[in-house]
């Protein structure tokens, strides 16, 4: 009788557990939030989703899970986040609070807002995955440009070179370079003078270069020689008498004399 009672007790427990699982299966979260019309049930399903998100966020902090497992966990967390927003919309539709407006921001373990790209969030070790780190590396901001007034504050006499000689370095260098230049110029002048004196003592006269002489090119000289030899140079014949320079001067003199005589009213004696 005792064993029968124990068997009946075990059977009763198994039956009760089976009924509990069936009851739990019946209370599975609806696939669509719009199917739930009870505000209390919507709040319960929302809290269940939040607990699942917290559990997966704690798991994704482990970088040793591997790249593929971390990506899967991150996808599951984002899927749960979208489902949570659907339940929050249904709660607002049923007259409940607007969690998207009054709810806290989503922060990571460092207290910073969870980074994302176009609504997709990255949690824990997912932020260090290849290709993800580059998305959030911000370039350093460019240095602020100075205004004209700020630039003029740093301009003084030293900027324009008025105080370059006060350091005592430039003047000695200039004096040294000037002495070397003078010595070189004097040596060149003495050398040229000695060469000129040697030429004069040898009886050679230095021919002064004519700076006004026009040097003809080799082609022009060849053309001129060719025309002179073959007689192909064209000759011009004047059909009217061409006055010379002396004739022109005499004509100008006579004209000037005639103007003076007419000016003073003197008649020229006819010879």
PDB file of C-alpha atoms in Angstrom:
ATOM      1  CA  UNK A   1       0.000   0.000   0.000  1.00  0.00           C
ATOM      2  CA  UNK A   2       2.905   2.299   0.762  1.00  0.00           C
ATOM      3  CA  UNK A   3       4.537   1.704  -2.637  1.00  0.00           C
ATOM      4  CA  UNK A   4       1.221   2.220  -4.375  1.00  0.00           C
ATOM      5  CA  UNK A   5       0.847   5.518  -2.625  1.00  0.00           C
ATOM      6  CA  UNK A   6       4.375   6.511  -3.745  1.00  0.00           C
ATOM      7  CA  UNK A   7       3.674   5.534  -7.355  1.00  0.00           C
ATOM      8  CA  UNK A   8       0.450   7.411  -7.305  1.00  0.00           C
ATOM      9  CA  UNK A   9       2.273  10.407  -5.893  1.00  0.00           C
ATOM     10  CA  UNK A  10       4.957  10.250  -8.604  1.00  0.00           C
ATOM     11  CA  UNK A  11       2.326   9.798 -11.271  1.00  0.00           C
ATOM     12  CA  UNK A  12       0.400  12.675  -9.869  1.00  0.00           C
ATOM     13  CA  UNK A  13       3.458  14.847  -9.939  1.00  0.00           C
ATOM     14  CA  UNK A  14       4.264  13.880 -13.520  1.00  0.00           C
ATOM     15  CA  UNK A  15       0.706  14.560 -14.562  1.00  0.00           C
ATOM     16  CA  UNK A  16       0.746  17.917 -12.839  1.00  0.00           C
ATOM     17  CA  UNK A  17       4.041  18.830 -14.525  1.00  0.00           C
ATOM     18  CA  UNK A  18       2.625  17.812 -17.892  1.00  0.00           C
ATOM     19  CA  UNK A  19      -0.418  19.945 -17.351  1.00  0.00           C
ATOM     20  CA  UNK A  20       1.829  22.840 -16.278  1.00  0.00           C
ATOM     21  CA  UNK A  21       3.861  22.617 -19.451  1.00  0.00           C
ATOM     22  CA  UNK A  22       0.693  22.532 -21.512  1.00  0.00           C
ATOM     23  CA  UNK A  23      -0.575  25.565 -19.678  1.00  0.00           C
ATOM     24  CA  UNK A  24       2.783  27.294 -20.209  1.00  0.00           C
ATOM     25  CA  UNK A  25       2.679  26.378 -23.896  1.00  0.00           C
ATOM     26  CA  UNK A  26      -0.736  27.950 -24.122  1.00  0.00           C
ATOM     27  CA  UNK A  27       0.670  31.153 -22.593  1.00  0.00           C
ATOM     28  CA  UNK A  28       3.453  31.540 -25.169  1.00  0.00           C
ATOM     29  CA  UNK A  29       4.107  35.142 -26.274  1.00  0.00           C
ATOM     30  CA  UNK A  30       2.022  36.096 -29.310  1.00  0.00           C
ATOM     31  CA  UNK A  31       3.873  36.505 -32.591  1.00  0.00           C
ATOM     32  CA  UNK A  32       2.136  39.796 -33.382  1.00  0.00           C
ATOM     33  CA  UNK A  33       1.765  42.452 -30.712  1.00  0.00           C
ATOM     34  CA  UNK A  34      -1.390  43.735 -32.350  1.00  0.00           C
ATOM     35  CA  UNK A  35      -3.187  40.476 -31.476  1.00  0.00           C
ATOM     36  CA  UNK A  36      -2.951  41.224 -27.753  1.00  0.00           C
ATOM     37  CA  UNK A  37      -5.748  43.515 -26.538  1.00  0.00           C
ATOM     38  CA  UNK A  38      -4.899  43.463 -22.837  1.00  0.00           C
ATOM     39  CA  UNK A  39      -2.743  46.249 -21.494  1.00  0.00           C
ATOM     40  CA  UNK A  40      -1.623  44.061 -18.563  1.00  0.00           C
ATOM     41  CA  UNK A  41      -0.547  41.254 -20.923  1.00  0.00           C
ATOM     42  CA  UNK A  42       1.333  43.673 -23.163  1.00  0.00           C
ATOM     43  CA  UNK A  43       3.238  45.003 -20.171  1.00  0.00           C
ATOM     44  CA  UNK A  44       4.059  41.414 -19.123  1.00  0.00           C
ATOM     45  CA  UNK A  45       5.372  40.463 -22.592  1.00  0.00           C
ATOM     46  CA  UNK A  46       7.408  43.650 -22.782  1.00  0.00           C
ATOM     47  CA  UNK A  47       9.130  42.860 -19.485  1.00  0.00           C
ATOM     48  CA  UNK A  48       9.808  39.304 -20.680  1.00  0.00           C
ATOM     49  CA  UNK A  49      11.533  40.682 -23.795  1.00  0.00           C
ATOM     50  CA  UNK A  50      13.597  43.064 -21.678  1.00  0.00           C
ATOM     51  CA  UNK A  51      14.816  40.151 -19.516  1.00  0.00           C
ATOM     52  CA  UNK A  52      15.801  38.195 -22.634  1.00  0.00           C
ATOM     53  CA  UNK A  53      17.695  41.220 -24.002  1.00  0.00           C
ATOM     54  CA  UNK A  54      19.549  41.647 -20.702  1.00  0.00           C
ATOM     55  CA  UNK A  55      20.509  37.955 -20.715  1.00  0.00           C
ATOM     56  CA  UNK A  56      21.885  38.079 -24.280  1.00  0.00           C
ATOM     57  CA  UNK A  57      23.697  41.382 -23.665  1.00  0.00           C
ATOM     58  CA  UNK A  58      25.479  39.738 -20.729  1.00  0.00           C
ATOM     59  CA  UNK A  59      26.482  36.817 -22.963  1.00  0.00           C
ATOM     60  CA  UNK A  60      27.804  38.988 -25.791  1.00  0.00           C
ATOM     61  CA  UNK A  61      30.321  40.648 -23.492  1.00  0.00           C
ATOM     62  CA  UNK A  62      32.486  37.503 -23.732  1.00  0.00           C
ATOM     63  CA  UNK A  63      34.892  38.053 -26.653  1.00  0.00           C
ATOM     64  CA  UNK A  64      35.930  34.387 -26.578  1.00  0.00           C
ATOM     65  CA  UNK A  65      32.646  33.180 -28.064  1.00  0.00           C
ATOM     66  CA  UNK A  66      33.958  33.603 -31.594  1.00  0.00           C
ATOM     67  CA  UNK A  67      33.069  35.970 -34.378  1.00  0.00           C
ATOM     68  CA  UNK A  68      30.105  33.960 -35.724  1.00  0.00           C
ATOM     69  CA  UNK A  69      28.453  33.446 -32.321  1.00  0.00           C
ATOM     70  CA  UNK A  70      28.920  37.122 -31.460  1.00  0.00           C
ATOM     71  CA  UNK A  71      27.303  38.179 -34.739  1.00  0.00           C
ATOM     72  CA  UNK A  72      24.364  35.815 -34.122  1.00  0.00           C
ATOM     73  CA  UNK A  73      23.858  37.153 -30.604  1.00  0.00           C
ATOM     74  CA  UNK A  74      23.977  40.722 -31.843  1.00  0.00           C
ATOM     75  CA  UNK A  75      21.373  39.912 -34.502  1.00  0.00           C
ATOM     76  CA  UNK A  76      19.121  38.273 -31.887  1.00  0.00           C
ATOM     77  CA  UNK A  77      19.402  41.329 -29.615  1.00  0.00           C
ATOM     78  CA  UNK A  78      18.438  43.676 -32.440  1.00  0.00           C
ATOM     79  CA  UNK A  79      15.510  41.398 -33.322  1.00  0.00           C
ATOM     80  CA  UNK A  80      14.295  41.522 -29.701  1.00  0.00           C
ATOM     81  CA  UNK A  81      14.669  45.296 -29.701  1.00  0.00           C
ATOM     82  CA  UNK A  82      12.411  45.580 -32.750  1.00  0.00           C
ATOM     83  CA  UNK A  83       9.885  43.279 -31.081  1.00  0.00           C
ATOM     84  CA  UNK A  84      10.002  45.396 -27.913  1.00  0.00           C
ATOM     85  CA  UNK A  85       9.206  48.515 -29.958  1.00  0.00           C
ATOM     86  CA  UNK A  86       6.170  46.725 -31.422  1.00  0.00           C
ATOM     87  CA  UNK A  87       4.889  45.941 -27.939  1.00  0.00           C
ATOM     88  CA  UNK A  88       5.527  49.516 -26.813  1.00  0.00           C
ATOM     89  CA  UNK A  89       3.519  50.777 -29.776  1.00  0.00           C
ATOM     90  CA  UNK A  90       0.674  48.419 -28.821  1.00  0.00           C
ATOM     91  CA  UNK A  91       0.817  49.598 -25.205  1.00  0.00           C
ATOM     92  CA  UNK A  92       0.576  53.206 -26.391  1.00  0.00           C
ATOM     93  CA  UNK A  93      -2.330  52.217 -28.652  1.00  0.00           C
ATOM     94  CA  UNK A  94      -4.179  50.686 -25.682  1.00  0.00           C
ATOM     95  CA  UNK A  95      -3.778  53.876 -23.630  1.00  0.00           C
ATOM     96  CA  UNK A  96      -0.630  52.972 -21.735  1.00  0.00           C
ATOM     97  CA  UNK A  97       2.550  55.062 -21.298  1.00  0.00           C
ATOM     98  CA  UNK A  98       4.747  56.021 -24.258  1.00  0.00           C
ATOM     99  CA  UNK A  99       7.955  54.163 -23.378  1.00  0.00           C
ATOM    100  CA  UNK A 100       9.771  55.385 -26.472  1.00  0.00           C
ATOM    101  CA  UNK A 101       9.501  58.949 -25.166  1.00  0.00           C
ATOM    102  CA  UNK A 102       9.806  58.547 -21.399  1.00  0.00           C
ATOM    103  CA  UNK A 103      11.971  55.402 -21.348  1.00  0.00           C
ATOM    104  CA  UNK A 104      15.684  55.589 -20.477  1.00  0.00           C
ATOM    105  CA  UNK A 105      18.347  55.614 -23.161  1.00  0.00           C
ATOM    106  CA  UNK A 106      20.162  52.381 -23.965  1.00  0.00           C
ATOM    107  CA  UNK A 107      23.637  52.525 -22.410  1.00  0.00           C
ATOM    108  CA  UNK A 108      26.517  50.064 -22.459  1.00  0.00           C
ATOM    109  CA  UNK A 109      28.597  48.864 -19.486  1.00  0.00           C
ATOM    110  CA  UNK A 110      30.763  52.016 -19.721  1.00  0.00           C
ATOM    111  CA  UNK A 111      27.766  54.331 -19.422  1.00  0.00           C
ATOM    112  CA  UNK A 112      27.955  55.425 -23.057  1.00  0.00           C
ATOM    113  CA  UNK A 113      25.081  55.249 -25.487  1.00  0.00           C
ATOM    114  CA  UNK A 114      25.131  52.075 -27.552  1.00  0.00           C
ATOM    115  CA  UNK A 115      26.585  52.890 -30.972  1.00  0.00           C
ATOM    116  CA  UNK A 116      24.618  52.000 -34.069  1.00  0.00           C
ATOM    117  CA  UNK A 117      24.402  52.433 -37.780  1.00  0.00           C
ATOM    118  CA  UNK A 118      21.015  53.113 -39.430  1.00  0.00           C
ATOM    119  CA  UNK A 119      19.084  51.702 -36.456  1.00  0.00           C
ATOM    120  CA  UNK A 120      21.235  48.588 -36.036  1.00  0.00           C
ATOM    121  CA  UNK A 121      22.965  48.496 -32.638  1.00  0.00           C
ATOM    122  CA  UNK A 122      26.251  46.862 -31.690  1.00  0.00           C
ATOM    123  CA  UNK A 123      26.726  45.457 -28.194  1.00  0.00           C
ATOM    124  CA  UNK A 124      29.705  44.227 -26.208  1.00  0.00           C
ATOM    125  CA  UNK A 125      32.307  42.354 -28.222  1.00  0.00           C
ATOM    126  CA  UNK A 126      30.409  43.060 -31.454  1.00  0.00           C
ATOM    127  CA  UNK A 127      31.851  46.585 -31.438  1.00  0.00           C
ATOM    128  CA  UNK A 128      35.353  45.137 -31.848  1.00  0.00           C
ATOM    129  CA  UNK A 129      34.578  42.894 -34.809  1.00  0.00           C
ATOM    130  CA  UNK A 130      36.427  43.437 -38.112  1.00  0.00           C
ATOM    131  CA  UNK A 131      34.645  46.024 -40.201  1.00  0.00           C
ATOM    132  CA  UNK A 132      32.616  47.351 -37.253  1.00  0.00           C
ATOM    133  CA  UNK A 133      35.388  49.254 -35.522  1.00  0.00           C
ATOM    134  CA  UNK A 134      35.991  51.343 -38.654  1.00  0.00           C
ATOM    135  CA  UNK A 135      32.346  52.493 -38.662  1.00  0.00           C
ATOM    136  CA  UNK A 136      32.732  54.368 -35.388  1.00  0.00           C
ATOM    137  CA  UNK A 137      36.267  55.714 -35.705  1.00  0.00           C
ATOM    138  CA  UNK A 138      35.757  59.446 -35.857  1.00  0.00           C
ATOM    139  CA  UNK A 139      38.282  61.619 -37.602  1.00  0.00           C
ATOM    140  CA  UNK A 140      39.821  64.299 -35.384  1.00  0.00           C
ATOM    141  CA  UNK A 141      38.107  67.635 -35.884  1.00  0.00           C
ATOM    142  CA  UNK A 142      40.117  70.154 -37.896  1.00  0.00           C
ATOM    143  CA  UNK A 143      41.854  72.841 -35.859  1.00  0.00           C
ATOM    144  CA  UNK A 144      39.802  76.009 -35.577  1.00  0.00           C
ATOM    145  CA  UNK A 145      40.787  78.713 -38.014  1.00  0.00           C
ATOM    146  CA  UNK A 146      42.204  81.863 -36.485  1.00  0.00           C
ATOM    147  CA  UNK A 147      40.615  85.186 -37.270  1.00  0.00           C
ATOM    148  CA  UNK A 148      42.544  88.098 -38.739  1.00  0.00           C
ATOM    149  CA  UNK A 149      42.565  89.821 -35.344  1.00  0.00           C
ATOM    150  CA  UNK A 150      44.116  86.759 -33.673  1.00  0.00           C
ATOM    151  CA  UNK A 151      46.778  86.532 -36.379  1.00  0.00           C
ATOM    152  CA  UNK A 152      47.685  90.202 -35.989  1.00  0.00           C
ATOM    153  CA  UNK A 153      48.328  89.710 -32.263  1.00  0.00           C
ATOM    154  CA  UNK A 154      51.483  87.691 -33.011  1.00  0.00           C
ATOM    155  CA  UNK A 155      52.927  90.201 -35.512  1.00  0.00           C
ATOM    156  CA  UNK A 156      55.635  92.522 -34.166  1.00  0.00           C
ATOM    157  CA  UNK A 157      58.844  94.188 -35.360  1.00  0.00           C
ATOM    158  CA  UNK A 158      60.630  90.843 -35.363  1.00  0.00           C
ATOM    159  CA  UNK A 159      58.092  89.526 -37.913  1.00  0.00           C
ATOM    160  CA  UNK A 160      59.163  92.204 -40.416  1.00  0.00           C
ATOM    161  CA  UNK A 161      62.889  91.576 -39.838  1.00  0.00           C
ATOM    162  CA  UNK A 162      63.657  94.810 -37.991  1.00  0.00           C
ATOM    163  CA  UNK A 163      65.429  92.977 -35.158  1.00  0.00           C
ATOM    164  CA  UNK A 164      67.482  90.502 -37.210  1.00  0.00           C
ATOM    165  CA  UNK A 165      70.729  92.417 -36.544  1.00  0.00           C
ATOM    166  CA  UNK A 166      70.256  92.475 -32.765  1.00  0.00           C
ATOM    167  CA  UNK A 167      71.290  88.876 -32.238  1.00  0.00           C
ATOM    168  CA  UNK A 168      74.955  89.642 -33.025  1.00  0.00           C
ATOM    169  CA  UNK A 169      75.251  86.766 -35.510  1.00  0.00           C
ATOM    170  CA  UNK A 170      74.296  88.205 -38.879  1.00  0.00           C
ATOM    171  CA  UNK A 171      76.565  91.303 -38.873  1.00  0.00           C
ATOM    172  CA  UNK A 172      79.894  89.395 -38.378  1.00  0.00           C
ATOM    173  CA  UNK A 173      78.919  86.969 -41.138  1.00  0.00           C
ATOM    174  CA  UNK A 174      78.103  89.830 -43.501  1.00  0.00           C
ATOM    175  CA  UNK A 175      81.406  91.589 -42.703  1.00  0.00           C
ATOM    176  CA  UNK A 176      83.344  88.393 -43.383  1.00  0.00           C
ATOM    177  CA  UNK A 177      81.550  87.801 -46.682  1.00  0.00           C
ATOM    178  CA  UNK A 178      82.119  91.441 -47.693  1.00  0.00           C
ATOM    179  CA  UNK A 179      85.875  91.202 -47.042  1.00  0.00           C
ATOM    180  CA  UNK A 180      86.128  88.027 -49.107  1.00  0.00           C
ATOM    181  CA  UNK A 181      84.221  89.644 -51.965  1.00  0.00           C
ATOM    182  CA  UNK A 182      86.489  92.722 -51.912  1.00  0.00           C
ATOM    183  CA  UNK A 183      89.657  90.596 -51.884  1.00  0.00           C
ATOM    184  CA  UNK A 184      88.379  88.560 -54.833  1.00  0.00           C
ATOM    185  CA  UNK A 185      87.474  91.691 -56.818  1.00  0.00           C
ATOM    186  CA  UNK A 186      90.915  93.264 -56.143  1.00  0.00           C
ATOM    187  CA  UNK A 187      92.706  90.066 -57.168  1.00  0.00           C
ATOM    188  CA  UNK A 188      90.727  89.893 -60.421  1.00  0.00           C
ATOM    189  CA  UNK A 189      91.500  93.555 -61.166  1.00  0.00           C
ATOM    190  CA  UNK A 190      95.244  93.059 -60.539  1.00  0.00           C
ATOM    191  CA  UNK A 191      95.280  89.988 -62.753  1.00  0.00           C
ATOM    192  CA  UNK A 192      93.599  91.833 -65.623  1.00  0.00           C
ATOM    193  CA  UNK A 193      96.007  94.782 -65.179  1.00  0.00           C
ATOM    194  CA  UNK A 194      99.063  92.525 -65.354  1.00  0.00           C
ATOM    195  CA  UNK A 195      97.740  90.858 -68.500  1.00  0.00           C
ATOM    196  CA  UNK A 196      97.204  94.278 -70.143  1.00  0.00           C
ATOM    197  CA  UNK A 197     100.695  95.460 -69.209  1.00  0.00           C
ATOM    198  CA  UNK A 198     102.228  92.277 -70.581  1.00  0.00           C
ATOM    199  CA  UNK A 199     100.419  92.745 -73.907  1.00  0.00           C
ATOM    200  CA  UNK A 200     101.568  96.372 -74.155  1.00  0.00           C
ATOM    201  CA  UNK A 201     105.162  95.345 -73.421  1.00  0.00           C
ATOM    202  CA  UNK A 202     105.017  92.729 -76.202  1.00  0.00           C
ATOM    203  CA  UNK A 203     103.857  95.378 -78.693  1.00  0.00           C
ATOM    204  CA  UNK A 204     100.335  94.076 -79.025  1.00  0.00           C
ATOM    205  CA  UNK A 205      97.590  96.642 -79.142  1.00  0.00           C
ATOM    206  CA  UNK A 206      94.337  95.712 -77.577  1.00  0.00           C
ATOM    207  CA  UNK A 207      91.579  96.039 -80.088  1.00  0.00           C
ATOM    208  CA  UNK A 208      88.505  97.666 -78.621  1.00  0.00           C
ATOM    209  CA  UNK A 209      85.350  95.784 -79.340  1.00  0.00           C
ATOM    210  CA  UNK A 210      82.780  97.675 -81.389  1.00  0.00           C
ATOM    211  CA  UNK A 211      79.529  97.249 -79.548  1.00  0.00           C
ATOM    212  CA  UNK A 212      77.541  98.770 -82.411  1.00  0.00           C
ATOM    213  CA  UNK A 213      78.720  96.277 -85.006  1.00  0.00           C
ATOM    214  CA  UNK A 214      76.011  94.026 -86.356  1.00  0.00           C
ATOM    215  CA  UNK A 215      77.075  90.460 -86.772  1.00  0.00           C
ATOM    216  CA  UNK A 216      75.542  88.701 -89.674  1.00  0.00           C
ATOM    217  CA  UNK A 217      74.604  85.092 -89.347  1.00  0.00           C
ATOM    218  CA  UNK A 218      76.325  82.367 -91.334  1.00  0.00           C
ATOM    219  CA  UNK A 219      73.292  81.903 -93.566  1.00  0.00           C
ATOM    220  CA  UNK A 220      73.164  85.604 -94.463  1.00  0.00           C
ATOM    221  CA  UNK A 221      76.891  85.648 -95.252  1.00  0.00           C
ATOM    222  CA  UNK A 222      76.549  82.607 -97.511  1.00  0.00           C
ATOM    223  CA  UNK A 223      73.598  84.188 -99.367  1.00  0.00           C
ATOM    224  CA  UNK A 224      75.495  87.455 -99.870  1.00  0.00           C
ATOM    225  CA  UNK A 225      78.589  85.633-101.204  1.00  0.00           C
ATOM    226  CA  UNK A 226      76.468  83.544-103.528  1.00  0.00           C
ATOM    227  CA  UNK A 227      74.690  86.596-104.956  1.00  0.00           C
ATOM    228  CA  UNK A 228      78.028  88.379-105.459  1.00  0.00           C
ATOM    229  CA  UNK A 229      79.557  85.436-107.347  1.00  0.00           C
ATOM    230  CA  UNK A 230      76.709  84.415-109.625  1.00  0.00           C
ATOM    231  CA  UNK A 231      75.381  87.959-110.224  1.00  0.00           C
ATOM    232  CA  UNK A 232      71.904  87.024-109.073  1.00  0.00           C
ATOM    233  CA  UNK A 233      71.670  90.088-106.829  1.00  0.00           C
ATOM    234  CA  UNK A 234      68.987  92.458-108.120  1.00  0.00           C
ATOM    235  CA  UNK A 235      70.184  95.932-109.154  1.00  0.00           C
ATOM    236  CA  UNK A 236      67.933  99.018-108.872  1.00  0.00           C
ATOM    237  CA  UNK A 237      68.160 101.801-111.473  1.00  0.00           C
ATOM    238  CA  UNK A 238      66.996 105.319-110.565  1.00  0.00           C
ATOM    239  CA  UNK A 239      65.156 107.034-113.424  1.00  0.00           C
ATOM    240  CA  UNK A 240      65.135 110.464-111.674  1.00  0.00           C
ATOM    241  CA  UNK A 241      68.116 112.364-110.266  1.00  0.00           C
ATOM    242  CA  UNK A 242      68.536 111.629-106.550  1.00  0.00           C
ATOM    243  CA  UNK A 243      69.816 114.638-104.559  1.00  0.00           C
ATOM    244  CA  UNK A 244      72.840 114.137-102.408  1.00  0.00           C
ATOM    245  CA  UNK A 245      73.240 115.147 -98.791  1.00  0.00           C
ATOM    246  CA  UNK A 246      75.064 118.313 -99.804  1.00  0.00           C
ATOM    247  CA  UNK A 247      72.289 119.369-102.211  1.00  0.00           C
ATOM    248  CA  UNK A 248      69.703 118.940 -99.468  1.00  0.00           C
ATOM    249  CA  UNK A 249      71.703 121.074 -97.027  1.00  0.00           C
ATOM    250  CA  UNK A 250      72.082 123.900 -99.592  1.00  0.00           C
ATOM    251  CA  UNK A 251      68.356 123.809-100.355  1.00  0.00           C
ATOM    252  CA  UNK A 252      67.496 124.075 -96.655  1.00  0.00           C
ATOM    253  CA  UNK A 253      69.946 126.935 -96.261  1.00  0.00           C
ATOM    254  CA  UNK A 254      68.414 128.884 -99.139  1.00  0.00           C
ATOM    255  CA  UNK A 255      64.927 128.333 -97.791  1.00  0.00           C
ATOM    256  CA  UNK A 256      65.919 129.571 -94.351  1.00  0.00           C
ATOM    257  CA  UNK A 257      67.571 132.647 -95.896  1.00  0.00           C
ATOM    258  CA  UNK A 258      64.431 133.413 -97.896  1.00  0.00           C
ATOM    259  CA  UNK A 259      62.261 133.201 -94.783  1.00  0.00           C
ATOM    260  CA  UNK A 260      64.486 135.677 -92.925  1.00  0.00           C
ATOM    261  CA  UNK A 261      64.457 138.146 -95.793  1.00  0.00           C
ATOM    262  CA  UNK A 262      60.680 138.038 -96.032  1.00  0.00           C
ATOM    263  CA  UNK A 263      60.395 138.472 -92.283  1.00  0.00           C
ATOM    264  CA  UNK A 264      62.395 141.697 -92.198  1.00  0.00           C
ATOM    265  CA  UNK A 265      61.147 143.011 -95.549  1.00  0.00           C
ATOM    266  CA  UNK A 266      64.454 142.997 -97.316  1.00  0.00           C
ATOM    267  CA  UNK A 267      64.509 142.416-101.018  1.00  0.00           C
ATOM    268  CA  UNK A 268      67.301 140.247-102.331  1.00  0.00           C
ATOM    269  CA  UNK A 269      69.419 141.949-104.951  1.00  0.00           C
ATOM    270  CA  UNK A 270      69.200 140.273-108.254  1.00  0.00           C
ATOM    271  CA  UNK A 271      72.590 139.390-109.631  1.00  0.00           C
TER     272      UNK A 271
END
